[in-house]
Amino acid sequence: TASGGGGAPVLPLALMGGGALMAGAGGFFALRAVGARGTAASGCTQTAGGTWCLDSVGEDLQRDRSSSLVADVGFVLGGVALATGTVLFVLDLDGAPAVGVRPGGLVIQGQF
């Protein structure tokens, strides 16, 4: 089974814990992006032709972009890991599902 024996289901709990950590990291980087965006806003002006920013806020704009990307990846991967871990945990409650490696690939079995 996913637990590797009769104990706690290790794989599902590891996925849920890892997912929570990734989502938490996503939250951290989202807050970092919001802070950088706020700092950069003081050096930018909206016009009919677009947004114009001073060179001095270029570093803040780059930190906003990179932190936003890391936040998005953290939220998506964290959500997928949490959902996968939850499904495997629920399926493992009766001991029926199995997760393993066999010749030819990974095998996941369960009953609905």
PDB file of C-alpha atoms in Angstrom:
ATOM      1  CA  THR A   1       0.000   0.000   0.000  1.00  0.00           C
ATOM      2  CA  ALA A   2       0.947   3.645  -0.057  1.00  0.00           C
ATOM      3  CA  SER A   3       1.911   3.346   3.594  1.00  0.00           C
ATOM      4  CA  GLY A   4       4.490   0.661   2.920  1.00  0.00           C
ATOM      5  CA  GLY A   5       2.981  -1.550   5.596  1.00  0.00           C
ATOM      6  CA  GLY A   6       0.435  -1.520   8.361  1.00  0.00           C
ATOM      7  CA  GLY A   7       1.478   1.848   9.811  1.00  0.00           C
ATOM      8  CA  ALA A   8       0.625   5.375   8.871  1.00  0.00           C
ATOM      9  CA  PRO A   9       0.193   6.101   5.153  1.00  0.00           C
ATOM     10  CA  VAL A  10       3.583   7.707   4.539  1.00  0.00           C
ATOM     11  CA  LEU A  11       3.244   8.739   0.879  1.00  0.00           C
ATOM     12  CA  PRO A  12      -0.088  10.564   1.271  1.00  0.00           C
ATOM     13  CA  LEU A  13       1.051  12.355   4.424  1.00  0.00           C
ATOM     14  CA  ALA A  14       4.347  13.333   2.778  1.00  0.00           C
ATOM     15  CA  LEU A  15       2.479  14.710  -0.240  1.00  0.00           C
ATOM     16  CA  MET A  16       0.083  16.679   1.957  1.00  0.00           C
ATOM     17  CA  GLY A  17       2.944  18.056   4.083  1.00  0.00           C
ATOM     18  CA  GLY A  18       5.000  18.947   1.032  1.00  0.00           C
ATOM     19  CA  GLY A  19       1.966  20.524  -0.588  1.00  0.00           C
ATOM     20  CA  ALA A  20       1.320  22.635   2.482  1.00  0.00           C
ATOM     21  CA  LEU A  21       4.960  23.780   2.500  1.00  0.00           C
ATOM     22  CA  MET A  22       4.836  24.669  -1.204  1.00  0.00           C
ATOM     23  CA  ALA A  23       1.579  26.580  -0.765  1.00  0.00           C
ATOM     24  CA  GLY A  24       3.107  28.390   2.227  1.00  0.00           C
ATOM     25  CA  ALA A  25       6.141  29.322   0.146  1.00  0.00           C
ATOM     26  CA  GLY A  26       3.717  30.555  -2.527  1.00  0.00           C
ATOM     27  CA  GLY A  27       2.076  32.783   0.067  1.00  0.00           C
ATOM     28  CA  PHE A  28       5.443  34.163   1.183  1.00  0.00           C
ATOM     29  CA  PHE A  29       6.452  35.035  -2.376  1.00  0.00           C
ATOM     30  CA  ALA A  30       3.009  36.506  -3.097  1.00  0.00           C
ATOM     31  CA  LEU A  31       3.438  38.899  -0.174  1.00  0.00           C
ATOM     32  CA  ARG A  32       6.947  39.722  -1.385  1.00  0.00           C
ATOM     33  CA  ALA A  33       5.570  40.499  -4.860  1.00  0.00           C
ATOM     34  CA  VAL A  34       2.847  42.755  -3.447  1.00  0.00           C
ATOM     35  CA  GLY A  35       5.450  44.675  -1.439  1.00  0.00           C
ATOM     36  CA  ALA A  36       7.714  45.130  -4.454  1.00  0.00           C
ATOM     37  CA  ARG A  37       4.747  46.188  -6.593  1.00  0.00           C
ATOM     38  CA  GLY A  38       3.767  48.794  -4.017  1.00  0.00           C
ATOM     39  CA  THR A  39       7.303  50.170  -3.882  1.00  0.00           C
ATOM     40  CA  ALA A  40       7.537  50.294  -7.672  1.00  0.00           C
ATOM     41  CA  ALA A  41       4.167  52.040  -7.985  1.00  0.00           C
ATOM     42  CA  SER A  42       5.642  55.196  -6.467  1.00  0.00           C
ATOM     43  CA  GLY A  43       7.941  55.509  -9.489  1.00  0.00           C
ATOM     44  CA  CYS A  44       5.394  54.723 -12.203  1.00  0.00           C
ATOM     45  CA  THR A  45       2.842  56.869 -14.000  1.00  0.00           C
ATOM     46  CA  GLN A  46      -0.258  55.727 -15.910  1.00  0.00           C
ATOM     47  CA  THR A  47      -0.902  57.497 -19.198  1.00  0.00           C
ATOM     48  CA  ALA A  48      -3.120  56.870 -22.213  1.00  0.00           C
ATOM     49  CA  GLY A  49      -0.080  55.371 -23.953  1.00  0.00           C
ATOM     50  CA  GLY A  50       0.649  52.899 -21.141  1.00  0.00           C
ATOM     51  CA  THR A  51       2.534  52.791 -17.872  1.00  0.00           C
ATOM     52  CA  TRP A  52       5.856  54.584 -17.632  1.00  0.00           C
ATOM     53  CA  CYS A  53       8.301  53.845 -14.848  1.00  0.00           C
ATOM     54  CA  LEU A  54      11.535  55.426 -13.701  1.00  0.00           C
ATOM     55  CA  ASP A  55      14.713  53.382 -14.106  1.00  0.00           C
ATOM     56  CA  SER A  56      15.134  53.506 -10.329  1.00  0.00           C
ATOM     57  CA  VAL A  57      12.177  51.131  -9.790  1.00  0.00           C
ATOM     58  CA  GLY A  58      13.373  48.558 -12.331  1.00  0.00           C
ATOM     59  CA  GLU A  59      14.745  46.294  -9.598  1.00  0.00           C
ATOM     60  CA  ASP A  60      11.418  46.397  -7.736  1.00  0.00           C
ATOM     61  CA  LEU A  61       9.517  45.559 -10.916  1.00  0.00           C
ATOM     62  CA  GLN A  62      11.827  42.593 -11.574  1.00  0.00           C
ATOM     63  CA  ARG A  63      11.389  41.375  -7.969  1.00  0.00           C
ATOM     64  CA  ASP A  64       7.608  41.673  -8.435  1.00  0.00           C
ATOM     65  CA  ARG A  65       7.711  39.574 -11.631  1.00  0.00           C
ATOM     66  CA  SER A  66      10.006  36.861 -10.287  1.00  0.00           C
ATOM     67  CA  SER A  67       8.246  36.633  -6.912  1.00  0.00           C
ATOM     68  CA  SER A  68       4.849  36.459  -8.630  1.00  0.00           C
ATOM     69  CA  LEU A  69       6.045  33.582 -10.798  1.00  0.00           C
ATOM     70  CA  VAL A  70       7.444  31.652  -7.838  1.00  0.00           C
ATOM     71  CA  ALA A  71       4.208  32.290  -5.918  1.00  0.00           C
ATOM     72  CA  ASP A  72       2.081  30.961  -8.779  1.00  0.00           C
ATOM     73  CA  VAL A  73       4.231  27.839  -9.128  1.00  0.00           C
ATOM     74  CA  GLY A  74       4.139  27.268  -5.362  1.00  0.00           C
ATOM     75  CA  PHE A  75       0.354  27.568  -5.243  1.00  0.00           C
ATOM     76  CA  VAL A  76      -0.199  25.253  -8.226  1.00  0.00           C
ATOM     77  CA  LEU A  77       2.288  22.566  -7.203  1.00  0.00           C
ATOM     78  CA  GLY A  78       1.220  22.820  -3.573  1.00  0.00           C
ATOM     79  CA  GLY A  79      -2.439  22.412  -4.521  1.00  0.00           C
ATOM     80  CA  VAL A  80      -1.702  19.424  -6.751  1.00  0.00           C
ATOM     81  CA  ALA A  81       0.400  17.754  -4.054  1.00  0.00           C
ATOM     82  CA  LEU A  82      -2.259  18.419  -1.392  1.00  0.00           C
ATOM     83  CA  ALA A  83      -5.038  17.062  -3.595  1.00  0.00           C
ATOM     84  CA  THR A  84      -3.040  13.986  -4.605  1.00  0.00           C
ATOM     85  CA  GLY A  85      -2.050  13.274  -1.012  1.00  0.00           C
ATOM     86  CA  THR A  86      -5.644  13.677   0.145  1.00  0.00           C
ATOM     87  CA  VAL A  87      -6.976  11.297  -2.509  1.00  0.00           C
ATOM     88  CA  LEU A  88      -4.312   8.705  -1.708  1.00  0.00           C
ATOM     89  CA  PHE A  89      -4.970   9.095   2.019  1.00  0.00           C
ATOM     90  CA  VAL A  90      -8.716   8.582   1.591  1.00  0.00           C
ATOM     91  CA  LEU A  91      -8.197   5.597  -0.689  1.00  0.00           C
ATOM     92  CA  ASP A  92      -5.721   4.060   1.775  1.00  0.00           C
ATOM     93  CA  LEU A  93      -8.139   4.062   4.711  1.00  0.00           C
ATOM     94  CA  ASP A  94      -9.449   0.580   3.931  1.00  0.00           C
ATOM     95  CA  GLY A  95      -6.037  -0.758   2.897  1.00  0.00           C
ATOM     96  CA  ALA A  96      -7.258  -1.594  -0.636  1.00  0.00           C
ATOM     97  CA  PRO A  97      -5.233   0.847  -2.730  1.00  0.00           C
ATOM     98  CA  ALA A  98      -1.674   0.166  -3.705  1.00  0.00           C
ATOM     99  CA  VAL A  99       1.037   2.410  -5.025  1.00  0.00           C
ATOM    100  CA  GLY A 100       4.176   0.856  -6.366  1.00  0.00           C
ATOM    101  CA  VAL A 101       6.672   0.438  -9.110  1.00  0.00           C
ATOM    102  CA  ARG A 102       6.419  -2.560 -11.388  1.00  0.00           C
ATOM    103  CA  PRO A 103       8.183  -3.401 -14.619  1.00  0.00           C
ATOM    104  CA  GLY A 104       6.904  -0.887 -17.119  1.00  0.00           C
ATOM    105  CA  GLY A 105       6.019   1.955 -14.755  1.00  0.00           C
ATOM    106  CA  LEU A 106       4.236   3.246 -11.709  1.00  0.00           C
ATOM    107  CA  VAL A 107       1.077   1.470 -10.553  1.00  0.00           C
ATOM    108  CA  ILE A 108      -1.721   3.069  -8.550  1.00  0.00           C
ATOM    109  CA  GLN A 109      -4.676   0.900  -7.577  1.00  0.00           C
ATOM    110  CA  GLY A 110      -7.750   1.688  -5.555  1.00  0.00           C
ATOM    111  CA  GLN A 111     -11.450   1.091  -5.174  1.00  0.00           C
ATOM    112  CA  PHE A 112     -14.280   3.588  -5.386  1.00  0.00           C
TER     113      PHE A 112
END
